């Protein structure tokens, strides 16, 4: 019987978009059955338009920067866009997959995506903003597959 | 070594070599051999782990500088 992986994706930044999609696509390649429950900011990862995914150096002292910038510079308008642009360039230079590619790899290999209905309502998201082929459900549905999974991770 | 299909994952980083490998294997018949080229240094451990978990057989691994060539035989179900 196939092993099962259950993930909760709760973060909506470009850097934190990677772990759920990398783990889910790899687990699927290893013949796991995979489900990801997207909640709160993680719902951003299910939108058709992924341009909301950004990375902010502000409040993240571990982020490698070409030159060290104090926080009061990092908070200036446009810094987030610049950091995001630099990160995307780096991702392309290093042969790291784009989030869109990894998400497609997940979908092609049968990873199940579940959007948290409560968060959708809370943030007034429109179902039309999301990609096709996802389910909308709540915590009980998460436990339906998490309860019988071999690996459960909250990201 | 003889192989049926070749996949070039050079320049690609984790997890793409594994995903390409999986896709390549899915297009083969049982017991056919996939040749896959990768430059990700982590791919050596990852391909071993992939084969150990999926039942495919890593027949041979060649290293030429920073390039790794794997020959993987698809499992017979």
mmCIF file of C-alpha atoms in Angstrom:
data_model
loop_
_atom_site.group_PDB
_atom_site.id
_atom_site.type_symbol
_atom_site.label_atom_id
_atom_site.label_comp_id
_atom_site.label_asym_id
_atom_site.label_seq_id
_atom_site.Cartn_x
_atom_site.Cartn_y
_atom_site.Cartn_z
ATOM 1 C CA UNK A 1 0.000 0.000 0.000
ATOM 2 C CA UNK A 2 1.314 3.442 -0.869
ATOM 3 C CA UNK A 3 2.680 5.611 1.912
ATOM 4 C CA UNK A 4 0.863 8.861 2.601
ATOM 5 C CA UNK A 5 2.060 12.407 3.221
ATOM 6 C CA UNK A 6 -0.077 15.183 4.680
ATOM 7 C CA UNK A 7 1.146 18.774 4.587
ATOM 8 C CA UNK A 8 -0.257 22.012 5.900
ATOM 9 C CA UNK A 9 0.963 25.018 3.905
ATOM 10 C CA UNK A 10 0.415 28.155 5.969
ATOM 11 C CA UNK A 11 2.891 30.672 4.560
ATOM 12 C CA UNK A 12 2.533 32.942 1.549
ATOM 13 C CA UNK A 13 6.001 34.217 0.718
ATOM 14 C CA UNK A 14 8.177 33.253 -2.240
ATOM 15 C CA UNK A 15 10.787 31.490 -0.107
ATOM 16 C CA UNK A 16 8.293 29.557 2.007
ATOM 17 C CA UNK A 17 6.355 28.527 -1.066
ATOM 18 C CA UNK A 18 9.158 26.078 -1.859
ATOM 19 C CA UNK A 19 9.092 23.523 0.984
ATOM 20 C CA UNK A 20 5.505 22.301 0.505
ATOM 21 C CA UNK A 21 5.775 21.995 -3.281
ATOM 22 C CA UNK A 22 9.282 20.438 -3.216
ATOM 23 C CA UNK A 23 8.287 17.884 -0.587
ATOM 24 C CA UNK A 24 4.936 17.122 -2.197
ATOM 25 C CA UNK A 25 6.328 16.659 -5.729
ATOM 26 C CA UNK A 26 9.233 14.550 -4.472
ATOM 27 C CA UNK A 27 6.991 12.397 -2.291
ATOM 28 C CA UNK A 28 4.707 11.854 -5.283
ATOM 29 C CA UNK A 29 7.770 10.758 -7.298
ATOM 30 C CA UNK A 30 8.475 8.288 -4.490
ATOM 31 C CA UNK A 31 4.963 6.882 -4.948
ATOM 32 C CA UNK A 32 3.428 8.553 -1.876
ATOM 33 C CA UNK A 33 -0.176 9.660 -1.930
ATOM 34 C CA UNK A 34 0.024 13.350 -1.056
ATOM 35 C CA UNK A 35 -2.473 15.926 0.145
ATOM 36 C CA UNK A 36 -1.737 19.541 0.995
ATOM 37 C CA UNK A 37 -4.098 21.614 3.102
ATOM 38 C CA UNK A 38 -3.597 25.315 2.308
ATOM 39 C CA UNK A 39 -4.626 27.662 5.071
ATOM 40 C CA UNK A 40 -4.253 31.352 5.860
ATOM 41 C CA UNK A 41 -1.451 32.934 3.797
ATOM 42 C CA UNK A 42 -0.695 29.557 2.263
ATOM 43 C CA UNK A 43 -3.820 30.038 0.124
ATOM 44 C CA UNK A 44 -1.793 32.478 -1.963
ATOM 45 C CA UNK A 45 0.033 29.423 -3.344
ATOM 46 C CA UNK A 46 -3.181 28.263 -4.998
ATOM 47 C CA UNK A 47 -3.926 31.461 -6.881
ATOM 48 C CA UNK A 48 -3.791 31.501 -10.676
ATOM 49 C CA UNK A 49 -1.627 34.594 -10.426
ATOM 50 C CA UNK A 50 1.439 33.891 -8.304
ATOM 51 C CA UNK A 51 2.812 37.423 -8.526
ATOM 52 C CA UNK A 52 1.744 38.103 -4.921
ATOM 53 C CA UNK A 53 4.561 35.798 -3.799
ATOM 54 C CA UNK A 54 7.368 38.008 -2.589
ATOM 55 C CA UNK A 55 10.317 37.800 -0.284
ATOM 56 C CA UNK A 56 11.156 40.411 2.302
ATOM 57 C CA UNK A 57 14.602 40.840 3.860
ATOM 58 C CA UNK A 58 12.945 42.930 6.602
ATOM 59 C CA UNK A 59 12.838 41.033 9.874
ATOM 60 C CA UNK A 60 14.855 38.174 8.394
ATOM 61 C CA UNK A 61 18.444 38.577 9.562
ATOM 62 C CA UNK A 62 19.428 35.191 8.070
ATOM 63 C CA UNK A 63 18.672 36.235 4.494
ATOM 64 C CA UNK A 64 21.938 36.439 2.542
ATOM 65 C CA UNK A 65 22.298 39.911 0.974
ATOM 66 C CA UNK A 66 24.967 41.177 -1.436
ATOM 67 C CA UNK A 67 25.713 43.863 1.136
ATOM 68 C CA UNK A 68 24.366 44.169 4.653
ATOM 69 C CA UNK A 69 21.479 46.630 4.829
ATOM 70 C CA UNK A 70 20.190 47.996 8.124
ATOM 71 C CA UNK A 71 16.475 47.544 8.814
ATOM 72 C CA UNK A 72 15.661 51.206 8.266
ATOM 73 C CA UNK A 73 16.885 50.878 4.655
ATOM 74 C CA UNK A 74 15.040 47.608 4.125
ATOM 75 C CA UNK A 75 11.763 49.264 5.040
ATOM 76 C CA UNK A 76 12.012 51.842 2.256
ATOM 77 C CA UNK A 77 9.379 51.612 -0.511
ATOM 78 C CA UNK A 78 10.406 49.255 -3.302
ATOM 79 C CA UNK A 79 12.910 47.244 -1.258
ATOM 80 C CA UNK A 80 10.608 44.229 -1.172
ATOM 81 C CA UNK A 81 10.233 44.275 -4.954
ATOM 82 C CA UNK A 82 13.990 44.607 -5.416
ATOM 83 C CA UNK A 83 14.676 41.703 -3.044
ATOM 84 C CA UNK A 84 12.035 39.612 -4.825
ATOM 85 C CA UNK A 85 13.545 40.408 -8.230
ATOM 86 C CA UNK A 86 17.009 39.452 -6.991
ATOM 87 C CA UNK A 87 15.702 36.214 -5.489
ATOM 88 C CA UNK A 88 13.919 35.254 -8.719
ATOM 89 C CA UNK A 89 17.098 35.940 -10.693
ATOM 90 C CA UNK A 90 19.090 33.770 -8.308
ATOM 91 C CA UNK A 91 16.504 30.997 -8.558
ATOM 92 C CA UNK A 92 16.790 31.010 -12.355
ATOM 93 C CA UNK A 93 20.626 31.190 -12.301
ATOM 94 C CA UNK A 94 20.937 28.208 -9.998
ATOM 95 C CA UNK A 95 18.605 25.909 -11.929
ATOM 96 C CA UNK A 96 16.026 25.927 -9.146
ATOM 97 C CA UNK A 97 12.484 25.300 -10.365
ATOM 98 C CA UNK A 98 9.915 28.093 -10.356
ATOM 99 C CA UNK A 99 6.983 27.752 -7.975
ATOM 100 C CA UNK A 100 4.664 27.443 -10.954
ATOM 101 C CA UNK A 101 6.686 24.497 -12.327
ATOM 102 C CA UNK A 102 6.720 22.707 -8.989
ATOM 103 C CA UNK A 103 3.005 23.296 -8.522
ATOM 104 C CA UNK A 104 2.351 21.863 -11.985
ATOM 105 C CA UNK A 105 4.571 18.872 -11.175
ATOM 106 C CA UNK A 106 2.413 18.277 -8.089
ATOM 107 C CA UNK A 107 -0.811 18.517 -10.067
ATOM 108 C CA UNK A 108 0.468 16.231 -12.821
ATOM 109 C CA UNK A 109 1.466 13.588 -10.289
ATOM 110 C CA UNK A 110 -1.901 13.613 -8.555
ATOM 111 C CA UNK A 111 -1.134 15.629 -5.411
ATOM 112 C CA UNK A 112 -4.432 16.710 -3.855
ATOM 113 C CA UNK A 113 -4.800 20.404 -3.038
ATOM 114 C CA UNK A 114 -7.333 21.448 -0.402
ATOM 115 C CA UNK A 115 -8.099 25.100 0.238
ATOM 116 C CA UNK A 116 -9.251 26.083 3.732
ATOM 117 C CA UNK A 117 -12.840 27.278 3.237
ATOM 118 C CA UNK A 118 -12.765 29.313 6.440
ATOM 119 C CA UNK A 119 -9.762 31.359 5.289
ATOM 120 C CA UNK A 120 -11.306 31.854 1.853
ATOM 121 C CA UNK A 121 -14.341 33.397 3.569
ATOM 122 C CA UNK A 122 -12.255 35.322 6.097
ATOM 123 C CA UNK A 123 -10.152 37.064 3.454
ATOM 124 C CA UNK A 124 -13.004 37.382 0.929
ATOM 125 C CA UNK A 125 -11.083 35.391 -1.670
ATOM 126 C CA UNK A 126 -13.037 34.440 -4.779
ATOM 127 C CA UNK A 127 -13.033 30.806 -5.909
ATOM 128 C CA UNK A 128 -12.361 32.132 -9.422
ATOM 129 C CA UNK A 129 -8.984 33.466 -8.245
ATOM 130 C CA UNK A 130 -7.748 29.928 -7.633
ATOM 131 C CA UNK A 131 -6.453 27.297 -10.030
ATOM 132 C CA UNK A 132 -8.749 24.541 -11.261
ATOM 133 C CA UNK A 133 -8.944 21.114 -9.665
ATOM 134 C CA UNK A 134 -8.734 22.055 -5.979
ATOM 135 C CA UNK A 135 -11.147 21.215 -3.187
ATOM 136 C CA UNK A 136 -12.554 23.572 -0.584
ATOM 137 C CA UNK A 137 -12.916 22.062 2.873
ATOM 138 C CA UNK A 138 -12.192 22.394 6.581
ATOM 139 C CA UNK A 139 -10.130 20.958 9.407
ATOM 140 C CA UNK A 140 -12.122 17.730 9.631
ATOM 141 C CA UNK A 141 -11.237 16.966 6.009
ATOM 142 C CA UNK A 142 -7.572 17.500 6.807
ATOM 143 C CA UNK A 143 -7.739 14.898 9.555
ATOM 144 C CA UNK A 144 -9.509 12.473 7.255
ATOM 145 C CA UNK A 145 -6.234 11.949 5.377
ATOM 146 C CA UNK A 146 -3.750 13.190 8.019
ATOM 147 C CA UNK A 147 -5.014 10.574 10.465
ATOM 148 C CA UNK A 148 -3.902 7.769 8.200
ATOM 149 C CA UNK A 149 -0.742 9.422 6.861
ATOM 150 C CA UNK A 150 2.803 8.192 7.493
ATOM 151 C CA UNK A 151 4.243 11.726 7.509
ATOM 152 C CA UNK A 152 2.514 14.925 8.663
ATOM 153 C CA UNK A 153 4.201 18.318 8.416
ATOM 154 C CA UNK A 154 3.108 21.839 9.230
ATOM 155 C CA UNK A 155 4.889 24.383 7.062
ATOM 156 C CA UNK B 1 25.904 0.421 -20.988
ATOM 157 C CA UNK B 2 22.769 -0.016 -23.084
ATOM 158 C CA UNK B 3 19.757 2.112 -22.347
ATOM 159 C CA UNK B 4 16.328 2.775 -23.830
ATOM 160 C CA UNK B 5 15.902 6.459 -23.039
ATOM 161 C CA UNK B 6 18.144 9.348 -22.031
ATOM 162 C CA UNK B 7 17.170 12.321 -19.829
ATOM 163 C CA UNK B 8 19.452 15.310 -19.372
ATOM 164 C CA UNK B 9 18.912 17.065 -16.022
ATOM 165 C CA UNK B 10 22.171 19.025 -16.191
ATOM 166 C CA UNK B 11 22.083 22.400 -14.478
ATOM 167 C CA UNK B 12 18.877 21.540 -12.616
ATOM 168 C CA UNK B 13 18.633 21.611 -8.856
ATOM 169 C CA UNK B 14 16.667 19.595 -6.284
ATOM 170 C CA UNK B 15 14.057 18.193 -6.752
ATOM 171 C CA UNK B 16 14.015 18.531 -10.550
ATOM 172 C CA UNK B 17 16.490 15.706 -11.397
ATOM 173 C CA UNK B 18 14.342 13.262 -9.420
ATOM 174 C CA UNK B 19 11.130 14.547 -10.993
ATOM 175 C CA UNK B 20 12.652 14.222 -14.495
ATOM 176 C CA UNK B 21 13.862 10.733 -13.618
ATOM 177 C CA UNK B 22 10.416 9.688 -12.452
ATOM 178 C CA UNK B 23 8.868 11.059 -15.633
ATOM 179 C CA UNK B 24 11.488 9.316 -17.771
ATOM 180 C CA UNK B 25 10.886 5.985 -16.038
ATOM 181 C CA UNK B 26 7.133 6.322 -16.465
ATOM 182 C CA UNK B 27 7.674 6.300 -20.240
ATOM 183 C CA UNK B 28 9.602 3.009 -20.122
ATOM 184 C CA UNK B 29 8.527 -0.625 -19.978
ATOM 185 C CA UNK B 30 9.494 -2.741 -16.960
ATOM 186 C CA UNK B 31 13.198 -3.732 -16.880
ATOM 187 C CA UNK B 32 14.173 -1.107 -19.479
ATOM 188 C CA UNK B 33 17.057 1.206 -18.572
ATOM 189 C CA UNK B 34 16.977 4.990 -18.215
ATOM 190 C CA UNK B 35 20.175 6.993 -18.572
ATOM 191 C CA UNK B 36 20.000 10.256 -16.665
ATOM 192 C CA UNK B 37 22.632 12.986 -16.499
ATOM 193 C CA UNK B 38 22.762 15.415 -13.553
ATOM 194 C CA UNK B 39 25.134 18.023 -12.193
ATOM 195 C CA UNK B 40 23.455 18.549 -8.807
ATOM 196 C CA UNK B 41 25.990 17.236 -6.245
ATOM 197 C CA UNK B 42 23.094 16.155 -4.004
ATOM 198 C CA UNK B 43 21.748 13.922 -6.775
ATOM 199 C CA UNK B 44 24.062 11.008 -5.886
ATOM 200 C CA UNK B 45 22.466 10.517 -2.490
ATOM 201 C CA UNK B 46 19.035 11.411 -3.816
ATOM 202 C CA UNK B 47 19.081 8.878 -6.661
ATOM 203 C CA UNK B 48 20.217 6.170 -4.259
ATOM 204 C CA UNK B 49 17.377 7.117 -1.903
ATOM 205 C CA UNK B 50 14.919 7.274 -4.801
ATOM 206 C CA UNK B 51 15.828 3.774 -5.965
ATOM 207 C CA UNK B 52 15.830 2.334 -2.445
ATOM 208 C CA UNK B 53 12.300 3.631 -1.850
ATOM 209 C CA UNK B 54 10.730 2.887 -5.227
ATOM 210 C CA UNK B 55 12.243 -0.485 -6.092
ATOM 211 C CA UNK B 56 13.982 0.648 -9.288
ATOM 212 C CA UNK B 57 17.614 -0.492 -9.597
ATOM 213 C CA UNK B 58 20.576 1.844 -9.865
ATOM 214 C CA UNK B 59 22.776 -0.244 -12.157
ATOM 215 C CA UNK B 60 25.673 2.136 -12.554
ATOM 216 C CA UNK B 61 26.876 5.598 -11.602
ATOM 217 C CA UNK B 62 29.662 7.351 -13.503
ATOM 218 C CA UNK B 63 31.265 10.603 -12.450
ATOM 219 C CA UNK B 64 33.066 12.854 -14.910
ATOM 220 C CA UNK B 65 34.197 15.975 -13.082
ATOM 221 C CA UNK B 66 30.994 17.598 -11.867
ATOM 222 C CA UNK B 67 28.724 15.526 -14.079
ATOM 223 C CA UNK B 68 27.018 12.377 -12.840
ATOM 224 C CA UNK B 69 25.493 9.754 -15.117
ATOM 225 C CA UNK B 70 23.044 7.284 -13.639
ATOM 226 C CA UNK B 71 21.705 4.116 -15.259
ATOM 227 C CA UNK B 72 18.456 3.085 -13.650
ATOM 228 C CA UNK B 73 16.530 -0.092 -14.466
ATOM 229 C CA UNK B 74 12.785 0.204 -14.128
ATOM 230 C CA UNK B 75 11.272 -2.180 -11.602
ATOM 231 C CA UNK B 76 9.192 -5.162 -12.659
ATOM 232 C CA UNK B 77 5.930 -5.015 -10.740
#
